CSV table of C-alpha atoms in Angstrom, one decimal:
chain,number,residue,atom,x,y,z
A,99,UNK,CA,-187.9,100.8,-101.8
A,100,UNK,CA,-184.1,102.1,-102.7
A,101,UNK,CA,-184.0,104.6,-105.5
A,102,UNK,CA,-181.3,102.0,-107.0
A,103,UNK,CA,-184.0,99.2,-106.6
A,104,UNK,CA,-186.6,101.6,-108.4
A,105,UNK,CA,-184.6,102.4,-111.3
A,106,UNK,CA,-183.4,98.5,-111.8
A,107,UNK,CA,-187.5,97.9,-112.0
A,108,UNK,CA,-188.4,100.6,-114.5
A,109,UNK,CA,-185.0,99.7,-116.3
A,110,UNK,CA,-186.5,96.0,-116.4
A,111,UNK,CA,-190.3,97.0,-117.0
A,112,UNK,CA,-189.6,99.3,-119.9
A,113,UNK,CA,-187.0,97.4,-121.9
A,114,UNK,CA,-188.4,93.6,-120.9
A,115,UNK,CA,-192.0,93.7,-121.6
A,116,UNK,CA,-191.7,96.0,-125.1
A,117,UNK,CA,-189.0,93.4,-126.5
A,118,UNK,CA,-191.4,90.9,-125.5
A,119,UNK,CA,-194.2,92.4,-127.1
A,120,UNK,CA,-192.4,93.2,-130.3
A,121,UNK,CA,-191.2,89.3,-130.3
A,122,UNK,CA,-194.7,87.7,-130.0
A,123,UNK,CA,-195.9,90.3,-132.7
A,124,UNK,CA,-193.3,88.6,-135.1
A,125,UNK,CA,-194.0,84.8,-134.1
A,126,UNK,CA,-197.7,85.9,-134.5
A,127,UNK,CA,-196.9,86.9,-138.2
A,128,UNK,CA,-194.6,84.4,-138.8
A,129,UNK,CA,-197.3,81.9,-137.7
A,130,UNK,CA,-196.1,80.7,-134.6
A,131,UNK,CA,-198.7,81.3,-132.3
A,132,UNK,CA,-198.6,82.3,-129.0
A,133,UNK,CA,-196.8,80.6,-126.2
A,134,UNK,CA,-196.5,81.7,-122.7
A,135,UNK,CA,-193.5,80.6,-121.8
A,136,UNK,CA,-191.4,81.2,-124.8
A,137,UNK,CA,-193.2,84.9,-124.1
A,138,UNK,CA,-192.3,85.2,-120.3
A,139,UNK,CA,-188.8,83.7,-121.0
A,140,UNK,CA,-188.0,86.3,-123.9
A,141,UNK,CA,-189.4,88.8,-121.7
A,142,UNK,CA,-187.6,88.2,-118.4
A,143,UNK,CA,-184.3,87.2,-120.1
A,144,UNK,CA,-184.0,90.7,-122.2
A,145,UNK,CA,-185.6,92.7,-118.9
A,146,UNK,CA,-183.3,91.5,-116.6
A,147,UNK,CA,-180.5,91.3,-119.1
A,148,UNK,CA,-181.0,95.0,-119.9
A,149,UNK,CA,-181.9,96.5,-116.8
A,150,UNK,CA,-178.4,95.0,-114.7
A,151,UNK,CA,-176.2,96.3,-118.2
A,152,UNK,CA,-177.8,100.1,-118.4
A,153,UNK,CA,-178.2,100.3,-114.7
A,154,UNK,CA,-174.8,98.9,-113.6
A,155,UNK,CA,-172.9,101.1,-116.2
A,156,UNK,CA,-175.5,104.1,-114.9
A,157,UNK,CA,-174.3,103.6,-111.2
A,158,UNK,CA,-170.6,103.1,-112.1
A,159,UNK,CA,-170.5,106.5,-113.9
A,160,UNK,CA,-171.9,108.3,-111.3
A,161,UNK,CA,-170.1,106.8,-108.7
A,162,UNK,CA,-166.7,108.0,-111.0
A,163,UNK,CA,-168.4,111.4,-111.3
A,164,UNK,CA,-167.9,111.6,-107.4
A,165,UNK,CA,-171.8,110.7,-106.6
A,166,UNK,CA,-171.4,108.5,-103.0
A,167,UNK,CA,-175.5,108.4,-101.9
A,168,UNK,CA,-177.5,107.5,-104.7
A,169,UNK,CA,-180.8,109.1,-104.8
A,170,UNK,CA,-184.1,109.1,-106.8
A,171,UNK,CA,-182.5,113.5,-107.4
A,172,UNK,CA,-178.8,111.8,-108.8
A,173,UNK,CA,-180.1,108.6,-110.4
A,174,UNK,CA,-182.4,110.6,-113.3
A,175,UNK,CA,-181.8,111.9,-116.2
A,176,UNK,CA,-183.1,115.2,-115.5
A,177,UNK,CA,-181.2,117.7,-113.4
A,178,UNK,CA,-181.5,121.1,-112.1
A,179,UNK,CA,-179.3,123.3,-109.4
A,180,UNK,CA,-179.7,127.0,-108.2
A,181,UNK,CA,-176.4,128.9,-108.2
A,182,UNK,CA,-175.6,132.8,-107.2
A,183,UNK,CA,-172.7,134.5,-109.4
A,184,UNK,CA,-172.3,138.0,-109.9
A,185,UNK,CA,-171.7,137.7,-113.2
A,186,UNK,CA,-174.2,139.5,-115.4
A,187,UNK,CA,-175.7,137.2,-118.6
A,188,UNK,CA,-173.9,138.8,-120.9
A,189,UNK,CA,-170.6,137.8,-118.6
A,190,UNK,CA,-171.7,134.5,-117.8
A,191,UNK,CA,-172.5,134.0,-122.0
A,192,UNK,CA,-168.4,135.1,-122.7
A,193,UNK,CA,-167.2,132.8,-120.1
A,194,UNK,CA,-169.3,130.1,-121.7
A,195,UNK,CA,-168.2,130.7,-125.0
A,196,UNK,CA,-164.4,130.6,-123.5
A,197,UNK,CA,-164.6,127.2,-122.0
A,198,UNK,CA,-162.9,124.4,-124.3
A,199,UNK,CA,-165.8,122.0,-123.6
A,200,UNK,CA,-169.3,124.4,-123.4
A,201,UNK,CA,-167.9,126.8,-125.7
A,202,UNK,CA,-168.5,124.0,-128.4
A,203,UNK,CA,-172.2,123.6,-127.8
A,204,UNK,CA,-174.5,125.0,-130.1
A,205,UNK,CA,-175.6,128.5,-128.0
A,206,UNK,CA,-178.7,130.5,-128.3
A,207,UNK,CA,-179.5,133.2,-126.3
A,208,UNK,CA,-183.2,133.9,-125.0
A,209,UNK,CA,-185.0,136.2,-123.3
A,210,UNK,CA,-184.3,135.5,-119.6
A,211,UNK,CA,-180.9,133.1,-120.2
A,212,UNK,CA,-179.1,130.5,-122.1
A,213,UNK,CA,-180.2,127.3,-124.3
A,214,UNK,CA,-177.3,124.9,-125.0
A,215,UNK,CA,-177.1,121.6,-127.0
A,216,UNK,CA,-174.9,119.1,-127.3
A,217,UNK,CA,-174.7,116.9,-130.2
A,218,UNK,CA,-175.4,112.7,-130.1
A,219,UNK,CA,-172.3,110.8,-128.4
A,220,UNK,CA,-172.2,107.2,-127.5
A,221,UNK,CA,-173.1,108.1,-123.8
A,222,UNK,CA,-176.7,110.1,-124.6
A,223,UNK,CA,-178.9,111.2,-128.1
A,224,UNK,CA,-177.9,114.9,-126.9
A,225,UNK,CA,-178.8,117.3,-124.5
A,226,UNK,CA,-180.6,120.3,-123.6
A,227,UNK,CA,-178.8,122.4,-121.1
A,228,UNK,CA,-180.7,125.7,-119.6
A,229,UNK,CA,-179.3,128.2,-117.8
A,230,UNK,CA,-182.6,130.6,-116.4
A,231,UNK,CA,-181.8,134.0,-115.4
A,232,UNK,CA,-184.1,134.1,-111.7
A,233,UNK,CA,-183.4,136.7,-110.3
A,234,UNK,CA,-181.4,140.0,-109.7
A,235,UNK,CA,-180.6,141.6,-106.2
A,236,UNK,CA,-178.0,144.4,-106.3
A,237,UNK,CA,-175.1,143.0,-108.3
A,238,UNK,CA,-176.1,139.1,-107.5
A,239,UNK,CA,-177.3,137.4,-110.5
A,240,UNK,CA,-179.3,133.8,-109.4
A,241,UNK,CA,-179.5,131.1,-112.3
A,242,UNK,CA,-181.1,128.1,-112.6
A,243,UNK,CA,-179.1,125.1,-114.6
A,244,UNK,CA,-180.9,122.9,-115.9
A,245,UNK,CA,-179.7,119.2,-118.4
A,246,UNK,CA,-182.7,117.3,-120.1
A,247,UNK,CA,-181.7,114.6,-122.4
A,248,UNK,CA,-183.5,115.4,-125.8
A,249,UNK,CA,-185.1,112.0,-126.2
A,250,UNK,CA,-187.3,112.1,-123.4
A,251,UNK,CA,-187.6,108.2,-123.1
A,252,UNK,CA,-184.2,108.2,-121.8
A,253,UNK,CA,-183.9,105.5,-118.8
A,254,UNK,CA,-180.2,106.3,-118.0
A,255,UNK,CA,-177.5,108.9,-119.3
A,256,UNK,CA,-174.8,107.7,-117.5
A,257,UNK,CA,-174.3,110.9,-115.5
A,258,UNK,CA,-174.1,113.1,-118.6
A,259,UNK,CA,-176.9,115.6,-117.2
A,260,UNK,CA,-175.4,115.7,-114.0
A,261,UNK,CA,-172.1,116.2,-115.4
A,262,UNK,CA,-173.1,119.2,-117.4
A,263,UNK,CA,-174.3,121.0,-114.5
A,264,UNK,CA,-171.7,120.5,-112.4
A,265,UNK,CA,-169.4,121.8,-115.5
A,266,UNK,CA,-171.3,124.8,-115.9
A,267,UNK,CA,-171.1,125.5,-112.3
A,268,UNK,CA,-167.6,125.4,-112.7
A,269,UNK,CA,-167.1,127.8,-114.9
A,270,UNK,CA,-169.4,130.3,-113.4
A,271,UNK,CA,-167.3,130.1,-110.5
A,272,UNK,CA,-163.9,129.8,-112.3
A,273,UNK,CA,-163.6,126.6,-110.0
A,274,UNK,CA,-161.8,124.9,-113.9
């Protein structure tokens, strides 16, 4: 099955079936009984409803964000990339701090690297952004970046996670 074709399904599974849950637990109080097909109607319509909205808009952004091959890697919302700079933490934690965009993220340092967060926008609830100190050979520094969504139930960020990786790896290479 296409990645695409997956996340459509788990789009539809986990919006559809919930809503329809929710509904027949209100006609249940209400004293409407139970009826299938009102049931499997409410449930298909809002699964399938929901799942070509969140989806389409999740494939659109990415494919803006310069993403041609969709895979099950680039369609989730959690995303991770090894980079090599030769920038030491404390250098690569001033160069954050300079950057118009990261350099308004909330920034605390830990042990072995970097925890950012970003507040709620209309795109995503926030994100965690990690960058892991790995390793050290000589005068090369290798990091691991890492963008979670906070709320872990997150179907679809719209690219945002993928977006702040590609930002950080940006300005650890002065590509900006």
């Amino acid at each position: 099955m296409k990645p695409i074709t997956k996340l459509y399904l788990k789009a539809f599974l986990l919006t559809g079936i919930p809503y329809g849950l929710i509904m027949l637990g209100f006609d249940l109080l209400d004293g409407d009984g139970f009826r299938l097909w009102k049931f499997l109607f409410m449930t298909f319509f809002f699964g399938i409803t929901m799942s070509i909205i969140l989806v389409s808009f999740h494939k659109n952004r990415l494919k803006k964000n310069g993403i041609q091959e969709l895979t099950d890697k680039n369609l989730g919302v959690n995303q991770a990339k090894s980079l090599k700079s030769e920038l030491s933490k404390i250098e690569l934690i001033e160069k954050l701090k300079l950057d118009p965009i990261i350099g308004k993220m909330k920034m605390n340092e830990t042990e072995n690297g970097i925890v950012l967060k970003t507040d709620m926008t209309w795109k995503s609830w926030g994100e965690e952004i990690k960058i892991i100190l790995k390793s050290i050979k000589g005068k090369e520094f290798e990091y691991e970046i890492s963008s979670n969504p906070k709320l872990k139930t997150t179907l679809v960020d719209y690219g945002k996670n993928l977006q702040n990786v590609n930002k950080i790896e940006e300005v650890i290479k002065n590509i900006a």
